[in-house]
Amino acid sequence: VLLISSAVLLLALAAIFATIIARQDSLRDSIREDRLWATYQFDREARTLDNMVDHYVKSPAVPSPDPQEMGKRYDILYSRLTLLDEASFDEKHASTGGTGSEREEAHALTLGMQDFFDGLAQGKTPADSEILRTQEQSARLTQVTGELLNKTNASVSEARTVERDDVMSLQRFSAVIVVAICITIGLL
C-alpha cells in the first residue's frame, strides 16, 4: 500500500510541476503585455497629436506645425488604433477592467477626426469650426486613452496577481506532496 501510494504521489507531483512550468511560461509570454504595450503606444500617439493640434491653432508665439506632419501623426495614431484592435484582449479581464467602452469611444473619436486630417493632406484650409471641433476631439481622446491605459494596467496587474497566487498555491501543494513522499519512503 505504501509503495502504491508513493507512486501515486510521485505522479501527482510530476503533474503539479508540469502545471507550474506551463503557468510560468504563460506569465512570461503573456498576451496581456501586448495589450498593455498597444494601449501605451496609442495613448502616447494621441497625446502627441493633441499637442500638434493645439499648436495648429493660430498663435503668434508658437509656429504652426506642418499640415503634412500632422497628417503623418494622424496616420500613426490610426495605425496604433488598428494595433490596439488587433491586440488580444482576454474577454474575462476586459470585462472586469471595463476597457470596452473606452476602446469604443477612442475608436469613434479617432475616426471622427479623419475628415479634418484628410482635408489637411489634400491641402485644404480647414474652417475655424473644424479646427475647434478637432481640438476638442483630440483633447477628449487623450482623456479617454489615459483612462484606458490606467484600466488596462490595473487589469494586467490583477491578472498577474491571480496567476502568481495560483502558482504559489501549487508550489505549496507540491511541498505537501514531497513531505508525504518522504514519509512513505521513510516508512518503507
PDB file of C-alpha atoms in Angstrom:
ATOM      1  CA  VAL A   1       0.000   0.000   0.000  1.00  0.00           C
ATOM      2  CA  LEU A   2       2.814   2.382   0.870  1.00  0.00           C
ATOM      3  CA  LEU A   3       4.600   1.601  -2.393  1.00  0.00           C
ATOM      4  CA  ILE A   4       1.446   2.266  -4.441  1.00  0.00           C
ATOM      5  CA  SER A   5       0.681   5.468  -2.501  1.00  0.00           C
ATOM      6  CA  SER A   6       4.230   6.778  -3.040  1.00  0.00           C
ATOM      7  CA  ALA A   7       3.962   6.051  -6.787  1.00  0.00           C
ATOM      8  CA  VAL A   8       0.625   7.899  -6.970  1.00  0.00           C
ATOM      9  CA  LEU A   9       2.054  10.827  -5.011  1.00  0.00           C
ATOM     10  CA  LEU A  10       5.076  10.925  -7.290  1.00  0.00           C
ATOM     11  CA  LEU A  11       2.826  11.062 -10.364  1.00  0.00           C
ATOM     12  CA  ALA A  12       0.780  13.839  -8.744  1.00  0.00           C
ATOM     13  CA  LEU A  13       3.968  15.755  -8.047  1.00  0.00           C
ATOM     14  CA  ALA A  14       5.085  15.403 -11.665  1.00  0.00           C
ATOM     15  CA  ALA A  15       1.698  16.715 -12.838  1.00  0.00           C
ATOM     16  CA  ILE A  16       1.934  19.699 -10.495  1.00  0.00           C
ATOM     17  CA  PHE A  17       5.429  20.546 -11.697  1.00  0.00           C
ATOM     18  CA  ALA A  18       4.250  20.357 -15.304  1.00  0.00           C
ATOM     19  CA  THR A  19       1.388  22.720 -14.443  1.00  0.00           C
ATOM     20  CA  ILE A  20       3.747  25.139 -12.697  1.00  0.00           C
ATOM     21  CA  ILE A  21       6.055  25.198 -15.714  1.00  0.00           C
ATOM     22  CA  ALA A  22       3.113  25.844 -18.052  1.00  0.00           C
ATOM     23  CA  ARG A  23       1.875  28.688 -15.843  1.00  0.00           C
ATOM     24  CA  GLN A  24       5.306  30.295 -15.689  1.00  0.00           C
ATOM     25  CA  ASP A  25       5.575  30.142 -19.471  1.00  0.00           C
ATOM     26  CA  SER A  26       2.164  31.746 -19.770  1.00  0.00           C
ATOM     27  CA  LEU A  27       3.240  34.503 -17.392  1.00  0.00           C
ATOM     28  CA  ARG A  28       6.411  35.139 -19.336  1.00  0.00           C
ATOM     29  CA  ASP A  29       4.860  35.111 -22.793  1.00  0.00           C
ATOM     30  CA  SER A  30       1.674  36.796 -21.750  1.00  0.00           C
ATOM     31  CA  ILE A  31      -0.608  38.317 -24.328  1.00  0.00           C
ATOM     32  CA  ARG A  32      -1.542  40.934 -21.773  1.00  0.00           C
ATOM     33  CA  GLU A  33       1.854  42.536 -22.293  1.00  0.00           C
ATOM     34  CA  ASP A  34       0.911  43.067 -25.930  1.00  0.00           C
ATOM     35  CA  ARG A  35      -2.352  44.639 -24.842  1.00  0.00           C
ATOM     36  CA  LEU A  36      -0.631  46.953 -22.371  1.00  0.00           C
ATOM     37  CA  TRP A  37       2.034  47.947 -24.890  1.00  0.00           C
ATOM     38  CA  ALA A  38      -0.546  48.630 -27.628  1.00  0.00           C
ATOM     39  CA  THR A  39      -2.579  50.765 -25.211  1.00  0.00           C
ATOM     40  CA  TYR A  40       0.515  52.682 -24.142  1.00  0.00           C
ATOM     41  CA  GLN A  41       1.538  53.382 -27.754  1.00  0.00           C
ATOM     42  CA  PHE A  42      -1.977  54.531 -28.626  1.00  0.00           C
ATOM     43  CA  ASP A  43      -2.063  56.868 -25.618  1.00  0.00           C
ATOM     44  CA  ARG A  44       1.347  58.260 -26.498  1.00  0.00           C
ATOM     45  CA  GLU A  45       0.367  58.996 -30.110  1.00  0.00           C
ATOM     46  CA  ALA A  46      -2.943  60.555 -29.015  1.00  0.00           C
ATOM     47  CA  ARG A  47      -1.050  62.937 -26.738  1.00  0.00           C
ATOM     48  CA  THR A  48       1.434  63.821 -29.483  1.00  0.00           C
ATOM     49  CA  LEU A  49      -1.370  64.536 -31.948  1.00  0.00           C
ATOM     50  CA  ASP A  50      -3.290  66.579 -29.363  1.00  0.00           C
ATOM     51  CA  ASN A  51      -0.194  68.689 -28.806  1.00  0.00           C
ATOM     52  CA  MET A  52       0.174  69.284 -32.542  1.00  0.00           C
ATOM     53  CA  VAL A  53      -3.494  70.205 -32.933  1.00  0.00           C
ATOM     54  CA  ASP A  54      -3.161  72.681 -30.056  1.00  0.00           C
ATOM     55  CA  HIS A  55      -0.169  74.282 -31.798  1.00  0.00           C
ATOM     56  CA  TYR A  56      -2.041  74.344 -35.101  1.00  0.00           C
ATOM     57  CA  VAL A  57      -4.420  76.921 -33.660  1.00  0.00           C
ATOM     58  CA  LYS A  58      -3.006  80.247 -34.759  1.00  0.00           C
ATOM     59  CA  SER A  59      -0.738  81.528 -32.036  1.00  0.00           C
ATOM     60  CA  PRO A  60       1.871  84.239 -32.564  1.00  0.00           C
ATOM     61  CA  ALA A  61       4.298  82.750 -30.044  1.00  0.00           C
ATOM     62  CA  VAL A  62       4.348  79.207 -31.428  1.00  0.00           C
ATOM     63  CA  PRO A  63       4.699  78.443 -35.153  1.00  0.00           C
ATOM     64  CA  SER A  64       2.047  76.136 -36.609  1.00  0.00           C
ATOM     65  CA  PRO A  65       3.135  72.588 -37.393  1.00  0.00           C
ATOM     66  CA  ASP A  66       3.341  71.430 -40.974  1.00  0.00           C
ATOM     67  CA  PRO A  67      -0.028  70.002 -42.153  1.00  0.00           C
ATOM     68  CA  GLN A  68       1.796  67.076 -43.776  1.00  0.00           C
ATOM     69  CA  GLU A  69       3.455  66.263 -40.462  1.00  0.00           C
ATOM     70  CA  MET A  70       0.078  66.435 -38.732  1.00  0.00           C
ATOM     71  CA  GLY A  71      -1.342  64.059 -41.341  1.00  0.00           C
ATOM     72  CA  LYS A  72       1.533  61.682 -40.735  1.00  0.00           C
ATOM     73  CA  ARG A  73       0.902  61.829 -36.974  1.00  0.00           C
ATOM     74  CA  TYR A  74      -2.760  61.042 -37.541  1.00  0.00           C
ATOM     75  CA  ASP A  75      -1.794  58.079 -39.732  1.00  0.00           C
ATOM     76  CA  ILE A  76       0.451  56.808 -36.938  1.00  0.00           C
ATOM     77  CA  LEU A  77      -2.393  57.259 -34.441  1.00  0.00           C
ATOM     78  CA  TYR A  78      -4.717  55.351 -36.752  1.00  0.00           C
ATOM     79  CA  SER A  79      -2.181  52.531 -37.107  1.00  0.00           C
ATOM     80  CA  ARG A  80      -1.881  52.381 -33.304  1.00  0.00           C
ATOM     81  CA  LEU A  81      -5.678  52.137 -33.122  1.00  0.00           C
ATOM     82  CA  THR A  82      -5.512  49.191 -35.520  1.00  0.00           C
ATOM     83  CA  LEU A  83      -2.758  47.653 -33.390  1.00  0.00           C
ATOM     84  CA  LEU A  84      -4.919  48.167 -30.305  1.00  0.00           C
ATOM     85  CA  ASP A  85      -7.853  46.472 -32.036  1.00  0.00           C
ATOM     86  CA  GLU A  86      -5.648  43.535 -33.054  1.00  0.00           C
ATOM     87  CA  ALA A  87      -4.106  43.101 -29.608  1.00  0.00           C
ATOM     88  CA  SER A  88      -5.724  40.152 -27.907  1.00  0.00           C
ATOM     89  CA  PHE A  89      -7.951  41.252 -25.084  1.00  0.00           C
ATOM     90  CA  ASP A  90      -8.796  38.456 -22.721  1.00  0.00           C
ATOM     91  CA  GLU A  91     -12.558  38.947 -22.533  1.00  0.00           C
ATOM     92  CA  LYS A  92     -12.676  37.925 -18.861  1.00  0.00           C
ATOM     93  CA  HIS A  93     -10.220  40.669 -17.923  1.00  0.00           C
ATOM     94  CA  ALA A  94     -11.513  43.194 -20.459  1.00  0.00           C
ATOM     95  CA  SER A  95     -14.996  42.965 -18.993  1.00  0.00           C
ATOM     96  CA  THR A  96     -13.815  43.251 -15.393  1.00  0.00           C
ATOM     97  CA  GLY A  97     -11.426  46.063 -16.281  1.00  0.00           C
ATOM     98  CA  GLY A  98     -14.188  47.986 -18.045  1.00  0.00           C
ATOM     99  CA  THR A  99     -11.988  48.856 -21.010  1.00  0.00           C
ATOM    100  CA  GLY A 100     -14.627  48.128 -23.666  1.00  0.00           C
ATOM    101  CA  SER A 101     -16.417  51.483 -23.519  1.00  0.00           C
ATOM    102  CA  GLU A 102     -13.132  53.424 -23.562  1.00  0.00           C
ATOM    103  CA  ARG A 103     -11.928  51.454 -26.567  1.00  0.00           C
ATOM    104  CA  GLU A 104     -15.176  52.162 -28.411  1.00  0.00           C
ATOM    105  CA  GLU A 105     -15.062  55.869 -27.578  1.00  0.00           C
ATOM    106  CA  ALA A 106     -11.388  56.104 -28.592  1.00  0.00           C
ATOM    107  CA  HIS A 107     -12.254  54.382 -31.856  1.00  0.00           C
ATOM    108  CA  ALA A 108     -15.125  56.800 -32.527  1.00  0.00           C
ATOM    109  CA  LEU A 109     -13.043  59.872 -31.657  1.00  0.00           C
ATOM    110  CA  THR A 110     -10.150  58.781 -33.853  1.00  0.00           C
ATOM    111  CA  LEU A 111     -12.387  58.112 -36.829  1.00  0.00           C
ATOM    112  CA  GLY A 112     -14.248  61.373 -36.158  1.00  0.00           C
ATOM    113  CA  MET A 113     -11.055  63.351 -36.827  1.00  0.00           C
ATOM    114  CA  GLN A 114     -10.330  61.598 -40.106  1.00  0.00           C
ATOM    115  CA  ASP A 115     -12.082  64.159 -42.344  1.00  0.00           C
ATOM    116  CA  PHE A 116     -10.076  67.005 -40.823  1.00  0.00           C
ATOM    117  CA  PHE A 117      -6.746  65.298 -41.445  1.00  0.00           C
ATOM    118  CA  ASP A 118      -7.761  64.084 -44.901  1.00  0.00           C
ATOM    119  CA  GLY A 119      -8.570  67.705 -45.773  1.00  0.00           C
ATOM    120  CA  LEU A 120      -5.164  68.808 -44.497  1.00  0.00           C
ATOM    121  CA  ALA A 121      -3.474  66.127 -46.592  1.00  0.00           C
ATOM    122  CA  GLN A 122      -5.319  67.417 -49.680  1.00  0.00           C
ATOM    123  CA  GLY A 123      -4.100  70.950 -48.983  1.00  0.00           C
ATOM    124  CA  LYS A 124      -7.452  72.366 -47.871  1.00  0.00           C
ATOM    125  CA  THR A 125      -7.539  75.072 -45.257  1.00  0.00           C
ATOM    126  CA  PRO A 126      -9.917  73.988 -42.515  1.00  0.00           C
ATOM    127  CA  ALA A 127     -12.594  76.295 -41.147  1.00  0.00           C
ATOM    128  CA  ASP A 128     -12.227  77.588 -37.615  1.00  0.00           C
ATOM    129  CA  SER A 129     -15.168  75.425 -36.514  1.00  0.00           C
ATOM    130  CA  GLU A 130     -13.435  72.313 -37.862  1.00  0.00           C
ATOM    131  CA  ILE A 131     -10.233  73.204 -36.057  1.00  0.00           C
ATOM    132  CA  LEU A 132     -12.119  73.809 -32.830  1.00  0.00           C
ATOM    133  CA  ARG A 133     -14.052  70.537 -33.138  1.00  0.00           C
ATOM    134  CA  THR A 134     -10.864  68.575 -33.872  1.00  0.00           C
ATOM    135  CA  GLN A 135      -9.145  70.256 -30.949  1.00  0.00           C
ATOM    136  CA  GLU A 136     -11.999  69.198 -28.644  1.00  0.00           C
ATOM    137  CA  GLN A 137     -11.953  65.661 -30.049  1.00  0.00           C
ATOM    138  CA  SER A 138      -8.197  65.284 -29.620  1.00  0.00           C
ATOM    139  CA  ALA A 139      -8.375  66.632 -26.058  1.00  0.00           C
ATOM    140  CA  ARG A 140     -11.160  64.177 -25.231  1.00  0.00           C
ATOM    141  CA  LEU A 141      -9.174  61.381 -26.908  1.00  0.00           C
ATOM    142  CA  THR A 142      -6.215  61.981 -24.600  1.00  0.00           C
ATOM    143  CA  GLN A 143      -8.540  61.746 -21.589  1.00  0.00           C
ATOM    144  CA  VAL A 144     -10.049  58.502 -22.879  1.00  0.00           C
ATOM    145  CA  THR A 145      -6.691  56.933 -23.719  1.00  0.00           C
ATOM    146  CA  GLY A 146      -5.371  57.899 -20.280  1.00  0.00           C
ATOM    147  CA  GLU A 147      -8.332  56.152 -18.642  1.00  0.00           C
ATOM    148  CA  LEU A 148      -7.896  53.182 -20.967  1.00  0.00           C
ATOM    149  CA  LEU A 149      -4.219  52.912 -20.105  1.00  0.00           C
ATOM    150  CA  ASN A 150      -4.921  53.057 -16.363  1.00  0.00           C
ATOM    151  CA  LYS A 151      -7.662  50.428 -16.556  1.00  0.00           C
ATOM    152  CA  THR A 152      -5.590  48.161 -18.788  1.00  0.00           C
ATOM    153  CA  ASN A 153      -2.631  48.434 -16.427  1.00  0.00           C
ATOM    154  CA  ALA A 154      -4.870  47.644 -13.433  1.00  0.00           C
ATOM    155  CA  SER A 155      -6.369  44.668 -15.277  1.00  0.00           C
ATOM    156  CA  VAL A 156      -2.930  43.305 -16.200  1.00  0.00           C
ATOM    157  CA  SER A 157      -1.697  43.755 -12.627  1.00  0.00           C
ATOM    158  CA  GLU A 158      -4.768  41.980 -11.268  1.00  0.00           C
ATOM    159  CA  ALA A 159      -4.297  39.083 -13.696  1.00  0.00           C
ATOM    160  CA  ARG A 160      -0.633  38.792 -12.715  1.00  0.00           C
ATOM    161  CA  THR A 161      -1.573  38.708  -9.032  1.00  0.00           C
ATOM    162  CA  VAL A 162      -4.159  35.973  -9.592  1.00  0.00           C
ATOM    163  CA  GLU A 163      -1.722  33.865 -11.614  1.00  0.00           C
ATOM    164  CA  ARG A 164       1.055  34.390  -9.086  1.00  0.00           C
ATOM    165  CA  ASP A 165      -1.284  33.293  -6.274  1.00  0.00           C
ATOM    166  CA  ASP A 166      -2.250  30.199  -8.282  1.00  0.00           C
ATOM    167  CA  VAL A 167       1.396  29.273  -8.818  1.00  0.00           C
ATOM    168  CA  MET A 168       2.171  29.820  -5.131  1.00  0.00           C
ATOM    169  CA  SER A 169      -0.691  27.554  -4.060  1.00  0.00           C
ATOM    170  CA  LEU A 170       0.516  24.874  -6.498  1.00  0.00           C
ATOM    171  CA  GLN A 171       4.006  25.160  -5.061  1.00  0.00           C
ATOM    172  CA  ARG A 172       2.673  24.774  -1.509  1.00  0.00           C
ATOM    173  CA  PHE A 173       0.649  21.752  -2.544  1.00  0.00           C
ATOM    174  CA  SER A 174       3.702  20.206  -4.205  1.00  0.00           C
ATOM    175  CA  ALA A 175       5.677  20.750  -0.998  1.00  0.00           C
ATOM    176  CA  VAL A 176       3.000  18.825   0.930  1.00  0.00           C
ATOM    177  CA  ILE A 177       3.257  16.001  -1.605  1.00  0.00           C
ATOM    178  CA  VAL A 178       7.055  15.952  -1.299  1.00  0.00           C
ATOM    179  CA  VAL A 179       6.732  15.665   2.505  1.00  0.00           C
ATOM    180  CA  ALA A 180       4.170  12.855   2.076  1.00  0.00           C
ATOM    181  CA  ILE A 181       6.509  11.021  -0.323  1.00  0.00           C
ATOM    182  CA  CYS A 182       9.378  11.385   2.149  1.00  0.00           C
ATOM    183  CA  ILE A 183       7.210   9.950   4.927  1.00  0.00           C
ATOM    184  CA  THR A 184       6.080   6.978   2.807  1.00  0.00           C
ATOM    185  CA  ILE A 185       9.626   6.279   1.678  1.00  0.00           C
ATOM    186  CA  GLY A 186      10.780   6.527   5.281  1.00  0.00           C
ATOM    187  CA  LEU A 187       8.093   4.077   6.390  1.00  0.00           C
ATOM    188  CA  LEU A 188       9.016   1.735   3.565  1.00  0.00           C
TER     189      LEU A 188
END
